[in-house]
């Protein structure tokens, strides 16, 4: 019998909050069950298993992040949109470290989380309209922005920049400036050699 008040949605919200508190890698069904004062088997009527719960958390995180990015870039273009995009991404990672980790998990192609993740690519492509890049440059630019922003944010969260005298904010600003310069001066694509 399902415990009153528990649902997949309630468990997902609690799991997302718990991921931010203890870390996504430590998120288990047992931890969520303890949060509600129930035994783990009572959760199986609401979620299939721990992996399914993790995918639900990833979908929530990706949706929240996409909403935040969309709001940040609305009405902006070029460097202003790029700066707002990157800041929204970075701020979300700082505010929700567990959810941010969930948003980076490998997703099954046919999952709700993967569907939500496609919004991120669409938002990045919308941002790039201000730079007037055609294909294949646009795809390459989506990857460059993702690698730069994700790389910086991940290294910052891991403490990689904490022992250097240069202010992290200065490096962040320089990274965004460098992206803008790269996007405004995109190189001509070279043909890919046949293997």
N, CA, C and O atoms as a DFTB+ gen file, in Angstrom:
780 C
 N C O
     1  1       0.843      -1.184       0.000
     2  2       0.000       0.000       0.000
     3  2       0.887       1.245       0.000
     4  3       1.864       1.307       0.746
     5  1       0.558       2.228      -0.821
     6  2       1.342       3.454      -0.910
     7  2       1.094       4.336       0.310
     8  3      -0.043       4.490       0.756
     9  1       2.146       4.901       0.831
    10  2       2.026       5.797       1.973
    11  2       1.370       7.105       1.526
    12  3       1.734       7.676       0.499
    13  1       0.411       7.563       2.305
    14  2      -0.306       8.795       1.976
    15  2       0.667       9.960       1.879
    16  3       1.552      10.116       2.721
    17  1       0.495      10.778       0.843
    18  2       1.341      11.956       0.679
    19  2       2.564      11.718      -0.173
    20  3       3.180      12.677      -0.638
    21  1       2.935      10.467      -0.394
    22  2       4.088      10.185      -1.241
    23  2       3.627       9.994      -2.674
    24  3       2.598       9.372      -2.940
    25  1       4.405      10.540      -3.583
    26  2       4.168      10.374      -5.015
    27  2       5.523      10.488      -5.698
    28  3       6.511      10.878      -5.076
    29  1       5.561      10.152      -6.959
    30  2       6.820      10.288      -7.704
    31  2       7.299      11.735      -7.683
    32  3       8.495      11.995      -7.550
    33  1       6.362      12.679      -7.814
    34  2       6.735      14.094      -7.815
    35  2       7.289      14.534      -6.460
    36  3       8.306      15.226      -6.399
    37  1       6.630      14.137      -5.386
    38  2       7.084      14.497      -4.037
    39  2       8.459      13.905      -3.772
    40  3       9.329      14.570      -3.208
    41  1       8.656      12.662      -4.176
    42  2       9.956      12.011      -3.980
    43  2      11.044      12.688      -4.813
    44  3      12.178      12.827      -4.355
    45  1      10.708      13.104      -6.025
    46  2      11.685      13.769      -6.889
    47  2      12.125      15.101      -6.303
    48  3      13.314      15.420      -6.296
    49  1      11.170      15.877      -5.812
    50  2      11.510      17.171      -5.193
    51  2      12.405      16.945      -3.981
    52  3      13.410      17.634      -3.807
    53  1      12.042      15.985      -3.149
    54  2      12.853      15.688      -1.962
    55  2      14.240      15.195      -2.363
    56  3      15.236      15.569      -1.743
    57  1      14.307      14.362      -3.389
    58  2      15.597      13.847      -3.854
    59  2      16.471      14.965      -4.396
    60  3      17.681      14.969      -4.172
    61  1      15.869      15.917      -5.112
    62  2      16.635      17.052      -5.640
    63  2      17.191      17.890      -4.494
    64  3      18.352      18.297      -4.532
    65  1      16.379      18.149      -3.482
    66  2      16.843      18.907      -2.316
    67  2      17.942      18.156      -1.588
    68  3      18.939      18.742      -1.165
    69  1      17.748      16.858      -1.449
    70  2      18.742      16.028      -0.769
    71  2      20.054      15.987      -1.555
    72  3      21.133      16.016      -0.963
    73  1      19.964      15.919      -2.876
    74  2      21.175      15.921      -3.703
    75  2      21.989      17.186      -3.461
    76  3      23.217      17.134      -3.404
    77  1      21.304      18.329      -3.319
    78  2      22.019      19.578      -3.038
    79  2      22.667      19.552      -1.663
    80  3      23.722      20.155      -1.464
    81  1      22.054      18.869      -0.723
    82  2      22.577      18.821       0.648
    83  2      23.734      17.844       0.802
    84  3      24.745      18.173       1.422
    85  1      23.595      16.642       0.240
    86  2      24.594      15.591       0.497
    87  2      25.439      15.239      -0.725
    88  3      26.431      14.520      -0.602
    89  1      25.062      15.732      -1.894
    90  2      25.773      15.408      -3.125
    91  2      25.006      14.372      -3.925
    92  3      24.484      13.403      -3.373
    93  1      24.945      14.584      -5.225
    94  2      24.199      13.692      -6.099
    95  2      24.751      12.277      -6.062
    96  3      23.992      11.311      -6.148
    97  1      26.068      12.145      -5.935
    98  2      26.686      10.823      -5.919
    99  2      26.284      10.011      -4.688
   100  3      26.406       8.787      -4.693
   101  1      25.813      10.665      -3.648
   102  2      25.404       9.970      -2.417
   103  2      23.885       9.797      -2.329
   104  3      23.373       9.285      -1.333
   105  1      23.181      10.216      -3.353
   106  2      21.724      10.112      -3.366
   107  2      21.304       8.662      -3.589
   108  3      21.636       8.058      -4.610
   109  1      20.577       8.117      -2.630
   110  2      20.077       6.740      -2.720
   111  2      18.607       6.716      -2.338
   112  3      18.086       7.663      -1.749
   113  1      17.954       5.626      -2.680
   114  2      16.569       5.455      -2.243
   115  2      16.502       5.394      -0.725
   116  3      15.557       5.898      -0.117
   117  1      17.500       4.782      -0.120
   118  2      17.543       4.710       1.345
   119  2      17.588       6.090       1.977
   120  3      16.909       6.341       2.972
   121  1      18.382       6.985       1.407
   122  2      18.479       8.350       1.939
   123  2      17.145       9.074       1.802
   124  3      16.734       9.797       2.709
   125  1      16.470       8.883       0.674
   126  2      15.167       9.521       0.468
   127  2      14.138       8.923       1.428
   128  3      13.324       9.650       1.996
   129  1      14.173       7.610       1.610
   130  2      13.247       6.961       2.541
   131  2      13.441       7.504       3.955
   132  3      12.469       7.778       4.658
   133  1      14.688       7.656       4.364
   134  2      14.960       8.214       5.702
   135  2      14.406       9.630       5.833
   136  3      13.931      10.010       6.903
   137  1      14.462      10.414       4.756
   138  2      13.932      11.775       4.777
   139  2      12.441      11.767       5.131
   140  3      11.951      12.683       5.790
   141  1      11.728      10.731       4.691
   142  2      10.285      10.646       4.939
   143  2       9.934       9.748       6.127
   144  3       8.763       9.607       6.479
   145  1      10.950       9.146       6.740
   146  2      10.687       8.273       7.878
   147  2       9.975       6.990       7.494
   148  3       9.172       6.454       8.258
   149  1      10.286       6.502       6.284
   150  2       9.672       5.256       5.816
   151  2      10.771       4.277       5.438
   152  3      11.947       4.636       5.365
   153  1      10.374       3.050       5.201
   154  2      11.337       2.046       4.755
   155  2      11.451       2.119       3.230
   156  3      10.494       2.461       2.535
   157  1      12.615       1.799       2.742
   158  2      12.898       1.903       1.306
   159  2      11.878       1.177       0.426
   160  3      11.475       1.737      -0.594
   161  1      11.440      -0.034       0.765
   162  2      10.470      -0.716      -0.106
   163  2       9.180       0.069      -0.345
   164  3       8.510      -0.137      -1.356
   165  1       8.831       0.964       0.574
   166  2       7.592       1.736       0.385
   167  2       7.714       2.753      -0.757
   168  3       6.705       3.300      -1.201
   169  1       8.932       3.010      -1.233
   170  2       9.126       3.952      -2.332
   171  2       8.912       3.309      -3.709
   172  3       8.681       4.007      -4.696
   173  1       8.991       1.981      -3.763
   174  2       8.942       1.302      -5.059
   175  2       7.585       1.388      -5.751
   176  3       7.491       1.107      -6.946
   177  1       6.549       1.763      -5.039
   178  2       5.265       1.963      -5.718
   179  2       5.228       3.318      -6.435
   180  3       4.303       3.598      -7.197
   181  1       6.247       4.157      -6.182
   182  2       6.306       5.493      -6.791
   183  2       7.453       5.651      -7.783
   184  3       7.326       6.384      -8.763
   185  1       8.556       4.978      -7.542
   186  2       9.710       5.006      -8.452
   187  2      10.214       3.586      -8.650
   188  3      10.206       2.773      -7.725
   189  1      10.649       3.302      -9.866
   190  2      11.067       1.946     -10.219
   191  2      12.307       1.496      -9.449
   192  3      12.368       0.384      -8.926
   193  1      13.304       2.403      -9.394
   194  2      14.568       2.092      -8.721
   195  2      15.361       3.384      -8.547
   196  3      14.888       4.464      -8.900
   197  1      16.566       3.266      -8.002
   198  2      17.394       4.452      -7.741
   199  2      17.759       5.172      -9.042
   200  3      17.800       6.402      -9.078
   201  1      18.020       4.421     -10.100
   202  2      18.376       5.043     -11.378
   203  2      17.211       5.857     -11.924
   204  3      17.414       6.947     -12.458
   205  1      16.011       5.346     -11.797
   206  2      14.832       6.090     -12.257
   207  2      14.673       7.380     -11.457
   208  3      14.339       8.421     -12.023
   209  1      14.905       7.322     -10.163
   210  2      14.819       8.521      -9.334
   211  2      15.882       9.529      -9.748
   212  3      15.609      10.727      -9.817
   213  1      17.079       9.056     -10.020
   214  2      18.162       9.946     -10.463
   215  2      17.810      10.621     -11.784
   216  3      18.111      11.798     -11.980
   217  1      17.174       9.883     -12.688
   218  2      16.750      10.461     -13.957
   219  2      15.660      11.506     -13.752
   220  3      15.625      12.517     -14.453
   221  1      14.775      11.264     -12.793
   222  2      13.749      12.268     -12.470
   223  2      14.415      13.549     -11.959
   224  3      14.024      14.653     -12.338
   225  1      15.416      13.393     -11.101
   226  2      16.128      14.563     -10.567
   227  2      16.853      15.281     -11.703
   228  3      16.861      16.511     -11.755
   229  1      17.459      14.521     -12.609
   230  2      18.139      15.137     -13.760
   231  2      17.160      15.940     -14.602
   232  3      17.478      17.044     -15.044
   233  1      15.972      15.392     -14.827
   234  2      14.965      16.111     -15.624
   235  2      14.546      17.403     -14.940
   236  3      14.393      18.434     -15.595
   237  1      14.358      17.351     -13.623
   238  2      14.003      18.560     -12.868
   239  2      15.118      19.592     -12.994
   240  3      14.864      20.761     -13.285
   241  1      16.353      19.152     -12.773
   242  2      17.487      20.073     -12.817
   243  2      17.649      20.686     -14.204
   244  3      17.842      21.895     -14.332
   245  1      17.572      19.867     -15.225
   246  2      17.719      20.376     -16.589
   247  2      16.600      21.357     -16.928
   248  3      16.838      22.363     -17.597
   249  1      15.394      21.072     -16.474
   250  2      14.277      21.983     -16.706
   251  2      14.458      23.303     -15.989
   252  3      14.240      24.368     -16.566
   253  1      14.857      23.231     -14.726
   254  2      15.099      24.462     -13.957
   255  2      16.197      25.296     -14.598
   256  3      16.066      26.512     -14.735
   257  1      17.273      24.638     -14.987
   258  2      18.401      25.345     -15.593
   259  2      18.000      25.962     -16.935
   260  3      18.364      27.102     -17.222
   261  1      17.268      25.232     -17.743
   262  2      16.817      25.774     -19.029
   263  2      15.896      26.968     -18.826
   264  3      15.996      27.962     -19.546
   265  1      15.002      26.874     -17.851
   266  2      14.112      28.008     -17.567
   267  2      14.906      29.228     -17.139
   268  3      14.617      30.348     -17.561
   269  1      15.901      29.008     -16.306
   270  2      16.720      30.117     -15.823
   271  2      17.510      30.753     -16.966
   272  3      17.609      31.977     -17.052
   273  1      18.064      29.929     -17.830
   274  2      18.826      30.448     -18.970
   275  2      17.907      31.210     -19.915
   276  3      18.250      32.299     -20.375
   277  1      16.744      30.642     -20.205
   278  2      15.799      31.296     -21.118
   279  2      15.396      32.668     -20.585
   280  3      15.317      33.635     -21.343
   281  1      15.147      32.747     -19.309
   282  2      14.783      34.033     -18.707
   283  2      15.945      35.019     -18.772
   284  3      15.748      36.206     -19.031
   285  1      17.155      34.519     -18.534
   286  2      18.334      35.387     -18.525
   287  2      18.641      35.975     -19.897
   288  3      19.047      37.133     -19.995
   289  1      18.452      35.192     -20.958
   290  2      18.841      35.660     -22.283
   291  2      17.703      36.357     -23.035
   292  3      17.930      36.935     -24.098
   293  1      16.497      36.308     -22.498
   294  2      15.343      36.904     -23.188
   295  2      15.602      38.382     -23.496
   296  3      15.954      39.159     -22.609
   297  1      15.423      38.755     -24.763
   298  2      15.596      40.140     -25.188
   299  2      17.039      40.575     -25.352
   300  3      17.297      41.755     -25.591
   301  1      17.973      39.673     -25.233
   302  2      19.393      40.015     -25.368
   303  2      19.963      39.348     -26.609
   304  3      19.391      38.392     -27.132
   305  1      21.084      39.857     -27.069
   306  2      21.776      39.213     -28.186
   307  2      23.272      39.455     -28.054
   308  3      23.726      40.271     -27.251
   309  1      24.022      38.721     -28.864
   310  2      25.470      38.878     -28.879
   311  2      26.108      38.670     -27.526
   312  3      25.758      37.749     -26.789
   313  1      27.060      39.548     -27.208
   314  2      27.812      39.400     -25.965
   315  2      26.914      39.479     -24.736
   316  3      27.147      38.764     -23.761
   317  1      25.892      40.334     -24.762
   318  2      24.979      40.439     -23.622
   319  2      24.274      39.111     -23.359
   320  3      24.144      38.689     -22.210
   321  1      23.823      38.458     -24.421
   322  2      23.160      37.156     -24.271
   323  2      24.154      36.106     -23.785
   324  3      23.832      35.296     -22.916
   325  1      25.354      36.121     -24.342
   326  2      26.381      35.163     -23.928
   327  2      26.707      35.326     -22.451
   328  3      26.799      34.336     -21.726
   329  1      26.884      36.562     -21.997
   330  2      27.199      36.828     -20.590
   331  2      26.062      36.356     -19.687
   332  3      26.308      35.733     -18.655
   333  1      24.826      36.646     -20.067
   334  2      23.674      36.243     -19.265
   335  2      23.531      34.725     -19.240
   336  3      23.231      34.146     -18.196
   337  1      23.743      34.086     -20.372
   338  2      23.690      32.628     -20.481
   339  2      24.695      31.991     -19.532
   340  3      24.347      31.130     -18.723
   341  1      25.931      32.420     -19.642
   342  2      27.006      31.842     -18.828
   343  2      26.778      32.097     -17.346
   344  3      27.009      31.207     -16.527
   345  1      26.330      33.293     -16.988
   346  2      26.084      33.622     -15.582
   347  2      24.948      32.783     -15.009
   348  3      25.034      32.326     -13.869
   349  1      23.887      32.576     -15.781
   350  2      22.766      31.761     -15.306
   351  2      23.226      30.335     -15.040
   352  3      22.843      29.731     -14.038
   353  1      24.031      29.809     -15.917
   354  2      24.570      28.456     -15.787
   355  2      25.434      28.351     -14.526
   356  3      25.280      27.429     -13.725
   357  1      26.333      29.306     -14.372
   358  2      27.255      29.298     -13.236
   359  2      26.519      29.495     -11.915
   360  3      26.807      28.807     -10.936
   361  1      25.580      30.419     -11.882
   362  2      24.818      30.672     -10.653
   363  2      24.020      29.436     -10.237
   364  3      23.956      29.104      -9.054
   365  1      23.414      28.759     -11.210
   366  2      22.650      27.552     -10.888
   367  2      23.565      26.489     -10.280
   368  3      23.196      25.828      -9.310
   369  1      24.745      26.331     -10.847
   370  2      25.696      25.339     -10.333
   371  2      26.102      25.641      -8.895
   372  3      26.265      24.727      -8.086
   373  1      26.263      26.911      -8.582
   374  2      26.636      27.292      -7.217
   375  2      25.475      27.089      -6.242
   376  3      25.674      26.625      -5.119
   377  1      24.269      27.438      -6.674
   378  2      23.102      27.347      -5.797
   379  2      22.610      25.917      -5.615
   380  3      22.078      25.576      -4.558
   381  1      22.779      25.087      -6.620
   382  2      22.249      23.720      -6.597
   383  2      23.317      22.718      -7.052
   384  3      23.200      22.143      -8.134
   385  1      24.344      22.506      -6.245
   386  2      25.437      21.640      -6.698
   387  2      25.014      20.198      -6.985
   388  3      25.515      19.582      -7.926
   389  1      24.104      19.663      -6.190
   390  2      23.645      18.296      -6.433
   391  2      22.807      18.179      -7.691
   392  3      22.966      17.237      -8.467
   393  1      21.923      19.129      -7.888
   394  2      21.102      19.123      -9.099
   395  2      21.973      19.358     -10.335
   396  3      21.752      18.759     -11.388
   397  1      22.963      20.236     -10.190
   398  2      23.869      20.493     -11.300
   399  2      24.605      19.215     -11.695
   400  3      24.784      18.936     -12.881
   401  1      25.027      18.446     -10.704
   402  2      25.668      17.152     -10.990
   403  2      24.684      16.218     -11.687
   404  3      25.063      15.490     -12.604
   405  1      23.433      16.235     -11.260
   406  2      22.411      15.395     -11.902
   407  2      22.234      15.785     -13.362
   408  3      22.052      14.923     -14.222
   409  1      22.288      17.074     -13.640
   410  2      22.101      17.567     -15.007
   411  2      23.219      17.109     -15.942
   412  3      23.067      17.170     -17.162
   413  1      24.330      16.656     -15.386
   414  2      25.465      16.225     -16.198
   415  2      25.532      14.710     -16.365
   416  3      26.449      14.207     -17.015
   417  1      24.583      13.974     -15.794
   418  2      24.653      12.519     -15.913
   419  2      24.351      12.069     -17.344
   420  3      23.683      12.776     -18.098
   421  1      24.843      10.901     -17.701
   422  2      24.564      10.332     -19.011
   423  2      23.093       9.932     -19.051
   424  3      22.603       9.237     -18.161
   425  1      22.405      10.373     -20.083
   426  2      20.958      10.173     -20.159
   427  2      20.584       9.194     -21.255
   428  3      21.129       9.252     -22.357
   429  1      19.658       8.297     -20.958
   430  2      19.134       7.450     -22.041
   431  2      18.464       8.333     -23.097
   432  3      17.768       9.287     -22.749
   433  1      18.661       8.033     -24.351
   434  2      18.160       8.867     -25.441
   435  2      16.647       9.057     -25.355
   436  3      16.151      10.150     -25.626
   437  1      15.930       8.045     -24.996
   438  2      14.466       8.102     -24.953
   439  2      13.940       8.380     -23.550
   440  3      12.965       7.759     -23.127
   441  1      14.562       9.293     -22.825
   442  2      14.099       9.621     -21.477
   443  2      13.568      11.043     -21.441
   444  3      13.891      11.857     -22.306
   445  1      12.763      11.336     -20.449
   446  2      12.249      12.686     -20.253
   447  2      13.411      13.652     -20.042
   448  3      13.394      14.776     -20.543
   449  1      14.413      13.207     -19.302
   450  2      15.578      14.055     -19.034
   451  2      16.298      14.421     -20.329
   452  3      16.721      15.565     -20.498
   453  1      16.441      13.464     -21.240
   454  2      17.109      13.747     -22.519
   455  2      16.290      14.726     -23.352
   456  3      16.843      15.580     -24.045
   457  1      14.974      14.595     -23.281
   458  2      14.098      15.527     -23.997
   459  2      14.287      16.951     -23.470
   460  3      14.370      17.903     -24.246
   461  1      14.355      17.086     -22.148
   462  2      14.564      18.397     -21.539
   463  2      15.958      18.920     -21.878
   464  3      16.138      20.118     -22.098
   465  1      16.935      18.029     -21.919
   466  2      18.316      18.432     -22.226
   467  2      18.425      19.042     -23.612
   468  3      19.274      19.905     -23.837
   469  1      17.593      18.616     -24.540
   470  2      17.630      19.175     -25.894
   471  2      17.300      20.670     -25.888
   472  3      17.721      21.407     -26.780
   473  1      16.554      21.107     -24.890
   474  2      16.266      22.548     -24.770
   475  2      17.545      23.349     -24.621
   476  3      17.632      24.475     -25.109
   477  1      18.549      22.776     -23.946
   478  2      19.810      23.488     -23.737
   479  2      20.510      23.749     -25.065
   480  3      21.057      24.829     -25.290
   481  1      20.488      22.762     -25.929
   482  2      21.082      22.946     -27.250
   483  2      20.313      24.017     -28.027
   484  3      20.910      24.865     -28.691
   485  1      18.975      23.965     -27.934
   486  2      18.153      24.962     -28.623
   487  2      18.415      26.367     -28.089
   488  3      18.486      27.324     -28.860
   489  1      18.561      26.490     -26.763
   490  2      18.847      27.798     -26.169
   491  2      20.214      28.314     -26.602
   492  3      20.382      29.506     -26.859
   493  1      21.179      27.420     -26.680
   494  2      22.512      27.826     -27.115
   495  2      22.485      28.254     -28.576
   496  3      23.117      29.241     -28.952
   497  1      21.761      27.521     -29.387
   498  2      21.643      27.891     -30.804
   499  2      20.919      29.230     -30.962
   500  3      21.256      30.023     -31.841
   501  1      19.933      29.475     -30.115
   502  2      19.241      30.769     -30.155
   503  2      20.210      31.898     -29.796
   504  3      20.200      32.957     -30.423
   505  1      21.038      31.662     -28.793
   506  2      22.060      32.632     -28.411
   507  2      22.995      32.923     -29.582
   508  3      23.400      34.067     -29.793
   509  1      23.330      31.891     -30.334
   510  2      24.285      32.037     -31.437
   511  2      23.723      32.770     -32.646
   512  3      24.485      33.173     -33.525
   513  1      22.413      32.951     -32.710
   514  2      21.848      33.722     -33.827
   515  2      22.423      35.133     -33.864
   516  3      22.552      35.729     -34.933
   517  1      22.768      35.666     -32.690
   518  2      23.361      36.992     -32.631
   519  2      24.765      37.050     -33.219
   520  3      25.304      38.131     -33.452
   521  1      25.349      35.887     -33.455
   522  2      26.694      35.835     -34.046
   523  2      26.655      35.424     -35.518
   524  3      27.691      35.401     -36.183
   525  1      25.471      35.101     -36.026
   526  2      25.273      34.775     -37.446
   527  2      26.240      33.709     -37.958
   528  3      26.885      33.894     -38.990
   529  1      26.336      32.618     -37.248
   530  2      27.164      31.495     -37.688
   531  2      26.294      30.502     -38.446
   532  3      25.172      30.214     -38.032
   533  1      26.798      29.987     -39.533
   534  2      26.106      28.922     -40.249
   535  2      26.664      27.579     -39.812
   536  3      27.570      27.502     -38.982
   537  1      26.113      26.541     -40.379
   538  2      26.643      25.203     -40.100
   539  2      27.871      24.949     -40.975
   540  3      27.915      25.460     -42.094
   541  1      28.842      24.206     -40.536
   542  2      28.934      23.484     -39.275
   543  2      29.451      24.323     -38.111
   544  3      29.590      23.822     -36.995
   545  1      29.734      25.588     -38.365
   546  2      30.303      26.441     -37.313
   547  2      29.383      26.536     -36.099
   548  3      29.856      26.575     -34.963
   549  1      28.079      26.574     -36.332
   550  2      27.158      26.703     -35.206
   551  2      27.255      25.505     -34.271
   552  3      27.277      25.669     -33.051
   553  1      27.313      24.310     -34.832
   554  2      27.455      23.105     -33.998
   555  2      28.773      23.144     -33.236
   556  3      28.821      22.815     -32.051
   557  1      29.829      23.542     -33.912
   558  2      31.131      23.643     -33.240
   559  2      31.074      24.677     -32.115
   560  3      31.657      24.470     -31.051
   561  1      30.380      25.780     -32.345
   562  2      30.264      26.840     -31.344
   563  2      29.438      26.386     -30.144
   564  3      29.763      26.729     -29.007
   565  1      28.371      25.618     -30.382
   566  2      27.585      25.053     -29.270
   567  2      28.501      24.220     -28.380
   568  3      28.451      24.316     -27.154
   569  1      29.326      23.412     -29.005
   570  2      30.248      22.556     -28.251
   571  2      31.304      23.374     -27.514
   572  3      31.653      23.054     -26.378
   573  1      31.811      24.418     -28.147
   574  2      32.811      25.276     -27.503
   575  2      32.223      25.970     -26.274
   576  3      32.847      25.992     -25.213
   577  1      31.029      26.533     -26.417
   578  2      30.393      27.206     -25.279
   579  2      30.163      26.208     -24.155
   580  3      30.475      26.492     -22.999
   581  1      29.623      25.045     -24.483
   582  2      29.384      24.028     -23.460
   583  2      30.663      23.615     -22.751
   584  3      30.698      23.530     -21.524
   585  1      31.704      23.360     -23.516
   586  2      32.972      22.925     -22.927
   587  2      33.576      24.008     -22.043
   588  3      34.081      23.717     -20.959
   589  1      33.528      25.241     -22.499
   590  2      34.130      26.333     -21.745
   591  2      33.365      26.608     -20.453
   592  3      33.954      26.662     -19.374
   593  1      32.066      26.780     -20.568
   594  2      31.273      27.115     -19.388
   595  2      31.235      25.938     -18.418
   596  3      31.475      26.115     -17.224
   597  1      30.934      24.738     -18.919
   598  2      30.902      23.564     -18.044
   599  2      32.265      23.310     -17.421
   600  3      32.363      23.023     -16.228
   601  1      33.309      23.414     -18.221
   602  2      34.652      23.181     -17.691
   603  2      35.008      24.154     -16.584
   604  3      35.506      23.746     -15.535
   605  1      34.760      25.429     -16.806
   606  2      35.087      26.441     -15.798
   607  2      34.285      26.195     -14.527
   608  3      34.837      26.173     -13.427
   609  1      32.978      26.011     -14.688
   610  2      32.100      25.844     -13.529
   611  2      32.461      24.579     -12.750
   612  3      32.469      24.593     -11.519
   613  1      32.755      23.503     -13.447
   614  2      33.107      22.244     -12.784
   615  2      34.426      22.374     -12.025
   616  3      34.535      21.926     -10.884
   617  1      35.418      22.979     -12.652
   618  2      36.704      23.172     -11.969
   619  2      36.565      24.110     -10.773
   620  3      37.172      23.884      -9.727
   621  1      35.769      25.152     -10.931
   622  2      35.543      26.077      -9.820
   623  2      34.861      25.364      -8.658
   624  3      35.263      25.530      -7.507
   625  1      33.841      24.579      -8.950
   626  2      33.118      23.858      -7.893
   627  2      34.021      22.869      -7.174
   628  3      33.853      22.622      -5.980
   629  1      34.973      22.308      -7.897
   630  2      35.906      21.353      -7.301
   631  2      37.044      22.001      -6.536
   632  3      37.891      21.298      -5.985
   633  1      37.085      23.329      -6.490
   634  2      38.112      24.027      -5.734
   635  2      39.418      24.239      -6.467
   636  3      40.410      24.643      -5.861
   637  1      39.437      23.971      -7.769
   638  2      40.685      24.075      -8.529
   639  2      41.253      25.483      -8.589
   640  3      42.456      25.653      -8.786
   641  1      40.409      26.496      -8.423
   642  2      40.884      27.871      -8.563
   643  2      41.089      28.574      -7.232
   644  3      41.472      29.744      -7.204
   645  1      40.845      27.888      -6.140
   646  2      40.833      28.552      -4.829
   647  2      42.211      28.927      -4.297
   648  3      42.305      29.745      -3.383
   649  1      43.267      28.361      -4.834
   650  2      44.601      28.625      -4.286
   651  2      45.463      29.474      -5.199
   652  3      46.688      29.479      -5.080
   653  1      44.836      30.179      -6.092
   654  2      45.585      31.008      -7.019
   655  2      45.320      32.472      -6.686
   656  3      44.192      32.832      -6.348
   657  1      46.349      33.326      -6.776
   658  2      46.143      34.730      -6.410
   659  2      45.222      35.507      -7.349
   660  3      44.640      36.511      -6.937
   661  1      45.077      35.071      -8.598
   662  2      44.177      35.790      -9.516
   663  2      42.738      35.516      -9.106
   664  3      42.356      34.371      -8.867
   665  1      41.953      36.568      -9.029
   666  2      40.550      36.436      -8.636
   667  2      39.800      35.583      -9.651
   668  3      39.971      35.750     -10.859
   669  1      38.973      34.675      -9.160
   670  2      38.190      33.798     -10.023
   671  2      37.265      34.629     -10.917
   672  3      37.067      34.296     -12.086
   673  1      36.706      35.698     -10.372
   674  2      35.809      36.543     -11.165
   675  2      36.528      37.150     -12.368
   676  3      35.941      37.294     -13.441
   677  1      37.791      37.501     -12.187
   678  2      38.563      38.065     -13.302
   679  2      38.763      37.014     -14.392
   680  3      38.634      37.310     -15.579
   681  1      39.074      35.800     -13.985
   682  2      39.245      34.717     -14.958
   683  2      37.924      34.386     -15.649
   684  3      37.895      34.112     -16.849
   685  1      36.832      34.414     -14.883
   686  2      35.509      34.158     -15.465
   687  2      35.190      35.208     -16.538
   688  3      34.756      34.869     -17.639
   689  1      35.406      36.454     -16.210
   690  2      35.166      37.526     -17.174
   691  2      36.023      37.372     -18.413
   692  3      35.556      37.592     -19.530
   693  1      37.288      36.990     -18.215
   694  2      38.191      36.788     -19.350
   695  2      37.729      35.619     -20.214
   696  3      37.834      35.675     -21.439
   697  1      37.221      34.568     -19.589
   698  2      36.740      33.407     -20.351
   699  2      35.537      33.792     -21.211
   700  3      35.460      33.413     -22.380
   701  1      34.601      34.543     -20.636
   702  2      33.425      34.972     -21.396
   703  2      33.843      35.917     -22.516
   704  3      33.328      35.825     -23.630
   705  1      34.783      36.835     -22.227
   706  2      35.297      37.740     -23.261
   707  2      35.943      36.948     -24.399
   708  3      35.741      37.253     -25.575
   709  1      36.720      35.934     -24.034
   710  2      37.399      35.124     -25.052
   711  2      36.388      34.368     -25.906
   712  3      36.566      34.251     -27.119
   713  1      35.332      33.856     -25.285
   714  2      34.280      33.201     -26.067
   715  2      33.645      34.172     -27.058
   716  3      33.431      33.840     -28.223
   717  1      33.351      35.372     -26.575
   718  2      32.741      36.372     -27.446
   719  2      33.655      36.686     -28.633
   720  3      33.189      36.761     -29.770
   721  1      34.937      36.869     -28.376
   722  2      35.887      37.153     -29.461
   723  2      35.921      35.978     -30.439
   724  3      35.918      36.180     -31.654
   725  1      35.953      34.755     -29.916
   726  2      35.982      33.578     -30.794
   727  2      34.724      33.494     -31.646
   728  3      34.791      33.182     -32.835
   729  1      33.588      33.771     -31.041
   730  2      32.326      33.681     -31.777
   731  2      32.203      34.777     -32.837
   732  3      31.644      34.543     -33.908
   733  1      32.719      35.967     -32.543
   734  2      32.659      37.063     -33.522
   735  2      33.675      36.889     -34.644
   736  3      33.520      37.476     -35.715
   737  1      34.705      36.093     -34.412
   738  2      35.781      35.909     -35.394
   739  2      35.971      34.430     -35.721
   740  3      37.095      33.930     -35.774
   741  1      34.864      33.749     -35.937
   742  2      34.918      32.298     -36.131
   743  2      35.752      31.945     -37.358
   744  3      35.571      32.532     -38.424
   745  1      36.669      30.983     -37.207
   746  2      37.521      30.612     -38.342
   747  2      36.739      29.855     -39.417
   748  3      35.702      29.249     -39.148
   749  1      37.256      29.907     -40.610
   750  2      36.676      29.145     -41.718
   751  2      36.929      27.671     -41.442
   752  3      38.044      27.281     -41.097
   753  1      35.903      26.858     -41.593
   754  2      36.044      25.418     -41.334
   755  2      36.942      24.766     -42.363
   756  3      36.882      25.053     -43.558
   757  1      37.769      23.885     -41.857
   758  2      38.637      23.096     -42.749
   759  2      37.908      21.807     -43.092
   760  3      37.160      21.277     -42.271
   761  1      38.118      21.312     -44.274
   762  2      37.483      20.025     -44.623
   763  2      38.033      18.923     -43.721
   764  3      39.214      18.907     -43.376
   765  1      37.153      18.012     -43.354
   766  2      37.565      16.871     -42.528
   767  2      38.129      15.817     -43.453
   768  3      37.452      15.397     -44.392
   769  1      39.383      15.369     -43.205
   770  2      39.972      14.358     -44.094
   771  2      39.257      13.009     -43.974
   772  3      38.793      12.644     -42.894
   773  1      39.173      12.291     -45.057
   774  2      38.593      10.958     -45.034
   775  2      39.572      10.011     -44.359
   776  3      40.776      10.095     -44.602
   777  1      39.083       9.119     -43.522
   778  2      39.996       8.191     -42.829
   779  2      40.615       7.175     -43.756
   780  3      41.399       6.335     -43.316
